[in-house]
């Protein structure tokens, strides 16, 4: 497998150096792996810190900036960051108003953020945590580690980020984040497996003519494998899987997300099918976002996230945002 | 196990050699661990532990003589600070908690160490919310600490058998749990690396004996 890298060991650091060069408005600490908005800490503003394995770009570093995250901690590829990074990030963005940790529900992320929260509190930083667990492909039962956190992370970071930017206090920002997570569900499919730089070959074998339904964002196989389906059939399957669980009673935000290797031509075509199914199911779409936002390296495939919104949440979605990966309204 | 038969004790240097031996085993087996992890996880377990144990070795080299408890807590802290993922906090907690149990005694008996490691294993179970049978490192660690008081060789053998016994299990914790029934038929990488740690303990003890 050909990759645009030097050696696997420096992939994350190399990317951070390049990100720093492209975005002088960010403070990128390459050695300690923390990306902070350049004007942090902002007086009186709640800090939002997220993080996770690298390989999901633009998540999370690409979402640092006014109106969204205050800081992000990228771990090794598909590996959660370590508590030291999170504590450093929290200290860099805390203005005294406290910090919200936004954590995707993967065991490693949860354990490391838990440890970091304890350490940050020992340093006198007020910390709240919200867990994102939107993936309907995983049944939340005693027999799993709970639902995975995937596409809804973007909505949680955007809407809670907007609330924090307006000066909302920590408990309010936390409540918004929880509300968004509770109102959002995701389903993903893979058309190809992932190749991680460290392994250099696909993490699982997915033959031509087959697809994986219910994948996560770490190259782990999905719950079920089927013969390849058309865009129309995939949209029917994915949207129905989300709606069966979400049952929205109002308008929704729709995220049609690419997993990294699927071109926008295909994603827009897929979005047409997603909008068709939603119309057939009488679901009103308030806003739609199409693109590669929560990716899985070079995986081909897509995910659909729907998030039910009221007027207040929609207003927070529309609020200005200025980050490397998401930017509008100012 | 001449140490235990003679009532001998284990000093800080013994634990330093254990962790160095374990680090060498992780280096040797890194590709195998990653291969196991690619079947039911995300193919990074070997690389992650390698990074952690290199940091452990480097940190221990910088320190002068340390008590057994201090060696283990220092190693645990290094793992938490460098590994990431779930294995960082879990292995870090295992060593830190075991080290804290040993306190600042300059040497400990094998029986005392076995007790301390059992407390470390209990802390791992609590942190991860897992139990034996969930297809995790506990499937190797729990049977190992049950017999570790008999001999370190018995502990290593129990861990090895425990890791092999994860093959038919369905994962209920960690990333492999998301595969449901598809996790069946694969050996758990965490249980496998835990067995490596116990094998290194027996190896260090034999070399000492």
PDB file of N, CA and C in Angstrom, chain A residues 76-84 105-109 111-112 115 138 142-148 196 198-199 203-204 212-213 218-225, chain B residues 34-35 38-44 47-48 51 54 79-90 93 127-128 170-175 177-182:
ATOM      1  N   UNK A  76      -2.299   8.694  19.024  1.00  0.00           N
ATOM      2  CA  UNK A  76      -1.730   7.950  17.905  1.00  0.00           C
ATOM      3  C   UNK A  76      -2.878   7.551  16.979  1.00  0.00           C
ATOM      4  N   UNK A  77      -2.551   7.035  15.813  1.00  0.00           N
ATOM      5  CA  UNK A  77      -3.584   6.634  14.870  1.00  0.00           C
ATOM      6  C   UNK A  77      -4.526   5.606  15.523  1.00  0.00           C
ATOM      7  N   UNK A  78      -5.800   5.970  15.594  1.00  0.00           N
ATOM      8  CA  UNK A  78      -6.871   5.119  16.142  1.00  0.00           C
ATOM      9  C   UNK A  78      -6.673   4.757  17.611  1.00  0.00           C
ATOM     10  N   UNK A  79      -5.788   5.466  18.303  1.00  0.00           N
ATOM     11  CA  UNK A  79      -5.541   5.197  19.720  1.00  0.00           C
ATOM     12  C   UNK A  79      -5.858   6.463  20.503  1.00  0.00           C
ATOM     13  N   UNK A  80      -6.571   6.338  21.602  1.00  0.00           N
ATOM     14  CA  UNK A  80      -6.943   7.536  22.339  1.00  0.00           C
ATOM     15  C   UNK A  80      -5.694   8.266  22.827  1.00  0.00           C
ATOM     16  N   UNK A  81      -5.813   9.585  22.992  1.00  0.00           N
ATOM     17  CA  UNK A  81      -4.704  10.327  23.595  1.00  0.00           C
ATOM     18  C   UNK A  81      -4.500   9.897  25.042  1.00  0.00           C
ATOM     19  N   UNK A  82      -3.443  10.418  25.666  1.00  0.00           N
ATOM     20  CA  UNK A  82      -3.144  10.057  27.054  1.00  0.00           C
ATOM     21  C   UNK A  82      -3.570  11.208  27.967  1.00  0.00           C
ATOM     22  N   UNK A  83      -3.777  10.940  29.262  1.00  0.00           N
ATOM     23  CA  UNK A  83      -4.283  11.963  30.180  1.00  0.00           C
ATOM     24  C   UNK A  83      -3.419  13.229  30.201  1.00  0.00           C
ATOM     25  N   UNK A  84      -2.101  13.087  30.064  1.00  0.00           N
ATOM     26  CA  UNK A  84      -1.215  14.257  30.111  1.00  0.00           C
ATOM     27  C   UNK A  84      -1.620  15.299  29.076  1.00  0.00           C
ATOM     28  N   UNK A 105     -17.624   7.434  23.019  1.00  0.00           N
ATOM     29  CA  UNK A 105     -17.695   6.232  23.836  1.00  0.00           C
ATOM     30  C   UNK A 105     -16.906   5.064  23.247  1.00  0.00           C
ATOM     31  N   UNK A 106     -15.618   5.152  23.435  1.00  0.00           N
ATOM     32  CA  UNK A 106     -14.707   4.031  23.181  1.00  0.00           C
ATOM     33  C   UNK A 106     -13.941   3.849  24.480  1.00  0.00           C
ATOM     34  N   UNK A 107     -13.717   2.608  24.879  1.00  0.00           N
ATOM     35  CA  UNK A 107     -13.150   2.336  26.197  1.00  0.00           C
ATOM     36  C   UNK A 107     -11.890   3.152  26.476  1.00  0.00           C
ATOM     37  N   UNK A 108     -10.999   3.223  25.502  1.00  0.00           N
ATOM     38  CA  UNK A 108      -9.738   3.943  25.712  1.00  0.00           C
ATOM     39  C   UNK A 108      -9.964   5.428  25.946  1.00  0.00           C
ATOM     40  N   UNK A 109     -10.817   6.046  25.127  1.00  0.00           N
ATOM     41  CA  UNK A 109     -11.104   7.469  25.302  1.00  0.00           C
ATOM     42  C   UNK A 109     -11.718   7.724  26.674  1.00  0.00           C
ATOM     43  N   UNK A 111     -11.554   5.916  29.502  1.00  0.00           N
ATOM     44  CA  UNK A 111     -10.634   5.707  30.632  1.00  0.00           C
ATOM     45  C   UNK A 111      -9.626   6.848  30.734  1.00  0.00           C
ATOM     46  N   UNK A 112      -9.059   7.267  29.602  1.00  0.00           N
ATOM     47  CA  UNK A 112      -8.041   8.321  29.648  1.00  0.00           C
ATOM     48  C   UNK A 112      -8.640   9.666  30.040  1.00  0.00           C
ATOM     49  N   UNK A 115      -9.309   9.687  33.794  1.00  0.00           N
ATOM     50  CA  UNK A 115      -8.086   9.944  34.569  1.00  0.00           C
ATOM     51  C   UNK A 115      -7.699  11.416  34.465  1.00  0.00           C
ATOM     52  N   UNK A 138     -24.717  -0.522  17.126  1.00  0.00           N
ATOM     53  CA  UNK A 138     -24.359  -1.288  18.317  1.00  0.00           C
ATOM     54  C   UNK A 138     -25.507  -1.215  19.301  1.00  0.00           C
ATOM     55  N   UNK A 142     -25.798  -5.076  28.107  1.00  0.00           N
ATOM     56  CA  UNK A 142     -24.779  -5.584  29.024  1.00  0.00           C
ATOM     57  C   UNK A 142     -23.675  -6.293  28.263  1.00  0.00           C
ATOM     58  N   UNK A 143     -23.924  -6.592  26.996  1.00  0.00           N
ATOM     59  CA  UNK A 143     -22.988  -7.430  26.257  1.00  0.00           C
ATOM     60  C   UNK A 143     -22.030  -6.643  25.382  1.00  0.00           C
ATOM     61  N   UNK A 144     -22.070  -5.321  25.467  1.00  0.00           N
ATOM     62  CA  UNK A 144     -21.078  -4.520  24.757  1.00  0.00           C
ATOM     63  C   UNK A 144     -20.594  -3.432  25.709  1.00  0.00           C
ATOM     64  N   UNK A 145     -19.623  -2.667  25.233  1.00  0.00           N
ATOM     65  CA  UNK A 145     -19.145  -1.529  26.018  1.00  0.00           C
ATOM     66  C   UNK A 145     -20.056  -0.321  25.803  1.00  0.00           C
ATOM     67  N   UNK A 146     -21.255  -0.554  25.294  1.00  0.00           N
ATOM     68  CA  UNK A 146     -22.186   0.545  25.011  1.00  0.00           C
ATOM     69  C   UNK A 146     -22.064   0.973  23.569  1.00  0.00           C
ATOM     70  N   UNK A 147     -22.946   1.887  23.172  1.00  0.00           N
ATOM     71  CA  UNK A 147     -22.893   2.366  21.787  1.00  0.00           C
ATOM     72  C   UNK A 147     -21.601   3.133  21.538  1.00  0.00           C
ATOM     73  N   UNK A 148     -21.122   3.086  20.299  1.00  0.00           N
ATOM     74  CA  UNK A 148     -19.956   3.875  19.932  1.00  0.00           C
ATOM     75  C   UNK A 148     -20.330   5.339  19.722  1.00  0.00           C
ATOM     76  N   UNK A 196      -3.912   1.158   8.158  1.00  0.00           N
ATOM     77  CA  UNK A 196      -3.234   2.058   9.097  1.00  0.00           C
ATOM     78  C   UNK A 196      -1.757   2.135   8.710  1.00  0.00           C
ATOM     79  N   UNK A 198       0.819   2.034  10.567  1.00  0.00           N
ATOM     80  CA  UNK A 198       1.636   1.082  11.317  1.00  0.00           C
ATOM     81  C   UNK A 198       1.553  -0.317  10.727  1.00  0.00           C
ATOM     82  N   UNK A 199       0.374  -0.698  10.246  1.00  0.00           N
ATOM     83  CA  UNK A 199       0.210  -2.071   9.751  1.00  0.00           C
ATOM     84  C   UNK A 199       0.551  -2.160   8.266  1.00  0.00           C
ATOM     85  N   UNK A 203      -6.900  -3.632   7.484  1.00  0.00           N
ATOM     86  CA  UNK A 203      -7.104  -4.270   8.783  1.00  0.00           C
ATOM     87  C   UNK A 203      -8.100  -5.419   8.713  1.00  0.00           C
ATOM     88  N   UNK A 204      -8.950  -5.429   7.711  1.00  0.00           N
ATOM     89  CA  UNK A 204      -9.754  -6.635   7.502  1.00  0.00           C
ATOM     90  C   UNK A 204      -9.955  -6.810   6.001  1.00  0.00           C
ATOM     91  N   UNK A 212     -19.621  -3.771   4.337  1.00  0.00           N
ATOM     92  CA  UNK A 212     -19.831  -4.001   5.767  1.00  0.00           C
ATOM     93  C   UNK A 212     -20.878  -3.008   6.252  1.00  0.00           C
ATOM     94  N   UNK A 213     -21.885  -3.501   6.938  1.00  0.00           N
ATOM     95  CA  UNK A 213     -22.917  -2.626   7.506  1.00  0.00           C
ATOM     96  C   UNK A 213     -22.643  -2.441   8.988  1.00  0.00           C
ATOM     97  N   UNK A 218     -12.807   3.006  13.270  1.00  0.00           N
ATOM     98  CA  UNK A 218     -11.448   2.590  13.601  1.00  0.00           C
ATOM     99  C   UNK A 218     -10.981   1.393  12.806  1.00  0.00           C
ATOM    100  N   UNK A 219     -11.595   1.148  11.674  1.00  0.00           N
ATOM    101  CA  UNK A 219     -11.130   0.011  10.891  1.00  0.00           C
ATOM    102  C   UNK A 219     -11.555  -1.321  11.468  1.00  0.00           C
ATOM    103  N   UNK A 220     -12.377  -1.290  12.514  1.00  0.00           N
ATOM    104  CA  UNK A 220     -12.890  -2.563  12.987  1.00  0.00           C
ATOM    105  C   UNK A 220     -14.019  -2.978  12.037  1.00  0.00           C
ATOM    106  N   UNK A 221     -14.153  -4.271  11.788  1.00  0.00           N
ATOM    107  CA  UNK A 221     -15.244  -4.693  10.901  1.00  0.00           C
ATOM    108  C   UNK A 221     -16.595  -4.310  11.488  1.00  0.00           C
ATOM    109  N   UNK A 222     -17.632  -4.354  10.658  1.00  0.00           N
ATOM    110  CA  UNK A 222     -18.971  -3.999  11.124  1.00  0.00           C
ATOM    111  C   UNK A 222     -19.689  -5.186  11.726  1.00  0.00           C
ATOM    112  N   UNK A 223     -21.002  -5.039  11.854  1.00  0.00           N
ATOM    113  CA  UNK A 223     -21.791  -6.106  12.461  1.00  0.00           C
ATOM    114  C   UNK A 223     -22.227  -7.147  11.462  1.00  0.00           C
ATOM    115  N   UNK A 224     -22.234  -6.775  10.168  1.00  0.00           N
ATOM    116  CA  UNK A 224     -22.832  -7.670   9.187  1.00  0.00           C
ATOM    117  C   UNK A 224     -22.221  -7.389   7.821  1.00  0.00           C
ATOM    118  N   UNK A 225     -22.080  -8.425   7.025  1.00  0.00           N
ATOM    119  CA  UNK A 225     -21.534  -8.250   5.681  1.00  0.00           C
ATOM    120  C   UNK A 225     -22.587  -8.693   4.661  1.00  0.00           C
TER     121      UNK A 225
ATOM    122  N   UNK B  34      -0.298  -7.238  17.279  1.00  0.00           N
ATOM    123  CA  UNK B  34      -1.009  -6.382  16.333  1.00  0.00           C
ATOM    124  C   UNK B  34      -1.854  -7.213  15.378  1.00  0.00           C
ATOM    125  N   UNK B  35      -1.307  -8.362  14.972  1.00  0.00           N
ATOM    126  CA  UNK B  35      -2.063  -9.253  14.088  1.00  0.00           C
ATOM    127  C   UNK B  35      -3.343  -9.741  14.775  1.00  0.00           C
ATOM    128  N   UNK B  38      -5.798  -6.950  14.841  1.00  0.00           N
ATOM    129  CA  UNK B  38      -6.424  -6.557  13.580  1.00  0.00           C
ATOM    130  C   UNK B  38      -7.638  -7.431  13.285  1.00  0.00           C
ATOM    131  N   UNK B  39      -7.687  -8.625  13.890  1.00  0.00           N
ATOM    132  CA  UNK B  39      -8.845  -9.499  13.649  1.00  0.00           C
ATOM    133  C   UNK B  39     -10.091  -8.968  14.351  1.00  0.00           C
ATOM    134  N   UNK B  40      -9.937  -8.423  15.555  1.00  0.00           N
ATOM    135  CA  UNK B  40     -11.137  -8.024  16.308  1.00  0.00           C
ATOM    136  C   UNK B  40     -11.033  -6.614  16.864  1.00  0.00           C
ATOM    137  N   UNK B  41      -9.972  -5.901  16.548  1.00  0.00           N
ATOM    138  CA  UNK B  41      -9.830  -4.541  17.058  1.00  0.00           C
ATOM    139  C   UNK B  41      -9.334  -3.631  15.965  1.00  0.00           C
ATOM    140  N   UNK B  42      -8.336  -2.833  16.292  1.00  0.00           N
ATOM    141  CA  UNK B  42      -7.903  -1.828  15.334  1.00  0.00           C
ATOM    142  C   UNK B  42      -6.403  -1.897  15.065  1.00  0.00           C
ATOM    143  N   UNK B  43      -5.818  -3.055  15.309  1.00  0.00           N
ATOM    144  CA  UNK B  43      -4.468  -3.340  14.814  1.00  0.00           C
ATOM    145  C   UNK B  43      -3.391  -2.431  15.380  1.00  0.00           C
ATOM    146  N   UNK B  44      -3.484  -2.098  16.662  1.00  0.00           N
ATOM    147  CA  UNK B  44      -2.415  -1.252  17.212  1.00  0.00           C
ATOM    148  C   UNK B  44      -1.894  -1.728  18.567  1.00  0.00           C
ATOM    149  N   UNK B  47       2.034  -2.142  18.734  1.00  0.00           N
ATOM    150  CA  UNK B  47       2.750  -0.865  18.632  1.00  0.00           C
ATOM    151  C   UNK B  47       2.552  -0.024  19.894  1.00  0.00           C
ATOM    152  N   UNK B  48       1.344  -0.053  20.440  1.00  0.00           N
ATOM    153  CA  UNK B  48       1.064   0.757  21.629  1.00  0.00           C
ATOM    154  C   UNK B  48       1.855   0.276  22.846  1.00  0.00           C
ATOM    155  N   UNK B  51       5.555   1.089  22.552  1.00  0.00           N
ATOM    156  CA  UNK B  51       5.849   2.478  22.903  1.00  0.00           C
ATOM    157  C   UNK B  51       5.887   2.631  24.427  1.00  0.00           C
ATOM    158  N   UNK B  54       8.975   0.802  26.055  1.00  0.00           N
ATOM    159  CA  UNK B  54      10.215   1.540  25.790  1.00  0.00           C
ATOM    160  C   UNK B  54      10.337   2.712  26.762  1.00  0.00           C
ATOM    161  N   UNK B  79       3.288   3.990  31.606  1.00  0.00           N
ATOM    162  CA  UNK B  79       2.337   3.363  30.673  1.00  0.00           C
ATOM    163  C   UNK B  79       1.116   4.262  30.471  1.00  0.00           C
ATOM    164  N   UNK B  80       0.606   4.837  31.556  1.00  0.00           N
ATOM    165  CA  UNK B  80      -0.564   5.719  31.440  1.00  0.00           C
ATOM    166  C   UNK B  80      -0.230   6.933  30.572  1.00  0.00           C
ATOM    167  N   UNK B  81       1.004   7.424  30.693  1.00  0.00           N
ATOM    168  CA  UNK B  81       1.397   8.649  29.980  1.00  0.00           C
ATOM    169  C   UNK B  81       1.804   8.423  28.531  1.00  0.00           C
ATOM    170  N   UNK B  82       1.995   7.194  28.117  1.00  0.00           N
ATOM    171  CA  UNK B  82       2.507   6.989  26.755  1.00  0.00           C
ATOM    172  C   UNK B  82       1.694   6.036  25.886  1.00  0.00           C
ATOM    173  N   UNK B  83       0.942   5.111  26.484  1.00  0.00           N
ATOM    174  CA  UNK B  83       0.311   4.074  25.660  1.00  0.00           C
ATOM    175  C   UNK B  83      -0.960   4.568  24.983  1.00  0.00           C
ATOM    176  N   UNK B  84      -1.831   5.243  25.738  1.00  0.00           N
ATOM    177  CA  UNK B  84      -3.121   5.636  25.180  1.00  0.00           C
ATOM    178  C   UNK B  84      -4.032   4.431  25.053  1.00  0.00           C
ATOM    179  N   UNK B  85      -5.157   4.613  24.353  1.00  0.00           N
ATOM    180  CA  UNK B  85      -6.096   3.516  24.193  1.00  0.00           C
ATOM    181  C   UNK B  85      -6.578   3.007  25.537  1.00  0.00           C
ATOM    182  N   UNK B  86      -7.141   1.806  25.540  1.00  0.00           N
ATOM    183  CA  UNK B  86      -7.593   1.237  26.803  1.00  0.00           C
ATOM    184  C   UNK B  86      -6.434   0.579  27.537  1.00  0.00           C
ATOM    185  N   UNK B  87      -5.465   0.063  26.795  1.00  0.00           N
ATOM    186  CA  UNK B  87      -4.409  -0.691  27.471  1.00  0.00           C
ATOM    187  C   UNK B  87      -3.508   0.201  28.315  1.00  0.00           C
ATOM    188  N   UNK B  88      -3.380   1.483  27.970  1.00  0.00           N
ATOM    189  CA  UNK B  88      -2.569   2.389  28.787  1.00  0.00           C
ATOM    190  C   UNK B  88      -3.088   2.495  30.208  1.00  0.00           C
ATOM    191  N   UNK B  89      -4.336   2.964  30.375  1.00  0.00           N
ATOM    192  CA  UNK B  89      -4.884   3.048  31.728  1.00  0.00           C
ATOM    193  C   UNK B  89      -4.991   1.694  32.428  1.00  0.00           C
ATOM    194  N   UNK B  90      -5.311   0.641  31.680  1.00  0.00           N
ATOM    195  CA  UNK B  90      -5.518  -0.659  32.332  1.00  0.00           C
ATOM    196  C   UNK B  90      -4.197  -1.258  32.813  1.00  0.00           C
ATOM    197  N   UNK B  93      -2.775   1.033  35.543  1.00  0.00           N
ATOM    198  CA  UNK B  93      -3.436   0.818  36.829  1.00  0.00           C
ATOM    199  C   UNK B  93      -2.973  -0.482  37.470  1.00  0.00           C
ATOM    200  N   UNK B 127     -11.828  -0.734  37.076  1.00  0.00           N
ATOM    201  CA  UNK B 127     -11.670   0.369  36.124  1.00  0.00           C
ATOM    202  C   UNK B 127     -12.360   0.062  34.801  1.00  0.00           C
ATOM    203  N   UNK B 128     -12.161  -1.157  34.304  1.00  0.00           N
ATOM    204  CA  UNK B 128     -12.730  -1.507  33.008  1.00  0.00           C
ATOM    205  C   UNK B 128     -14.153  -2.028  33.092  1.00  0.00           C
ATOM    206  N   UNK B 170     -17.172 -14.654  23.210  1.00  0.00           N
ATOM    207  CA  UNK B 170     -17.669 -13.450  22.548  1.00  0.00           C
ATOM    208  C   UNK B 170     -17.292 -12.251  23.405  1.00  0.00           C
ATOM    209  N   UNK B 171     -16.658 -11.244  22.772  1.00  0.00           N
ATOM    210  CA  UNK B 171     -16.184 -10.089  23.529  1.00  0.00           C
ATOM    211  C   UNK B 171     -17.348  -9.272  24.074  1.00  0.00           C
ATOM    212  N   UNK B 172     -17.217  -8.852  25.327  1.00  0.00           N
ATOM    213  CA  UNK B 172     -18.260  -8.022  25.937  1.00  0.00           C
ATOM    214  C   UNK B 172     -17.733  -6.676  26.375  1.00  0.00           C
ATOM    215  N   UNK B 173     -16.444  -6.467  26.236  1.00  0.00           N
ATOM    216  CA  UNK B 173     -15.857  -5.187  26.638  1.00  0.00           C
ATOM    217  C   UNK B 173     -14.896  -4.736  25.559  1.00  0.00           C
ATOM    218  N   UNK B 174     -14.654  -3.444  25.528  1.00  0.00           N
ATOM    219  CA  UNK B 174     -13.675  -2.905  24.593  1.00  0.00           C
ATOM    220  C   UNK B 174     -14.169  -2.924  23.157  1.00  0.00           C
ATOM    221  N   UNK B 175     -13.255  -2.594  22.264  1.00  0.00           N
ATOM    222  CA  UNK B 175     -13.646  -2.399  20.869  1.00  0.00           C
ATOM    223  C   UNK B 175     -14.141  -3.684  20.219  1.00  0.00           C
ATOM    224  N   UNK B 177     -16.035  -5.788  21.407  1.00  0.00           N
ATOM    225  CA  UNK B 177     -17.434  -6.070  21.747  1.00  0.00           C
ATOM    226  C   UNK B 177     -18.378  -5.584  20.651  1.00  0.00           C
ATOM    227  N   UNK B 178     -17.928  -4.588  19.865  1.00  0.00           N
ATOM    228  CA  UNK B 178     -18.790  -4.061  18.816  1.00  0.00           C
ATOM    229  C   UNK B 178     -18.990  -5.054  17.675  1.00  0.00           C
ATOM    230  N   UNK B 179     -18.168  -6.081  17.636  1.00  0.00           N
ATOM    231  CA  UNK B 179     -18.309  -7.079  16.577  1.00  0.00           C
ATOM    232  C   UNK B 179     -19.329  -8.149  16.936  1.00  0.00           C
ATOM    233  N   UNK B 180     -19.769  -8.166  18.193  1.00  0.00           N
ATOM    234  CA  UNK B 180     -20.740  -9.179  18.602  1.00  0.00           C
ATOM    235  C   UNK B 180     -20.194 -10.576  18.370  1.00  0.00           C
ATOM    236  N   UNK B 181     -21.029 -11.413  17.732  1.00  0.00           N
ATOM    237  CA  UNK B 181     -20.642 -12.818  17.536  1.00  0.00           C
ATOM    238  C   UNK B 181     -19.406 -12.964  16.656  1.00  0.00           C
ATOM    239  N   UNK B 182     -19.118 -11.936  15.869  1.00  0.00           N
ATOM    240  CA  UNK B 182     -17.964 -12.050  14.969  1.00  0.00           C
ATOM    241  C   UNK B 182     -16.639 -12.011  15.718  1.00  0.00           C
TER     242      UNK B 182
END
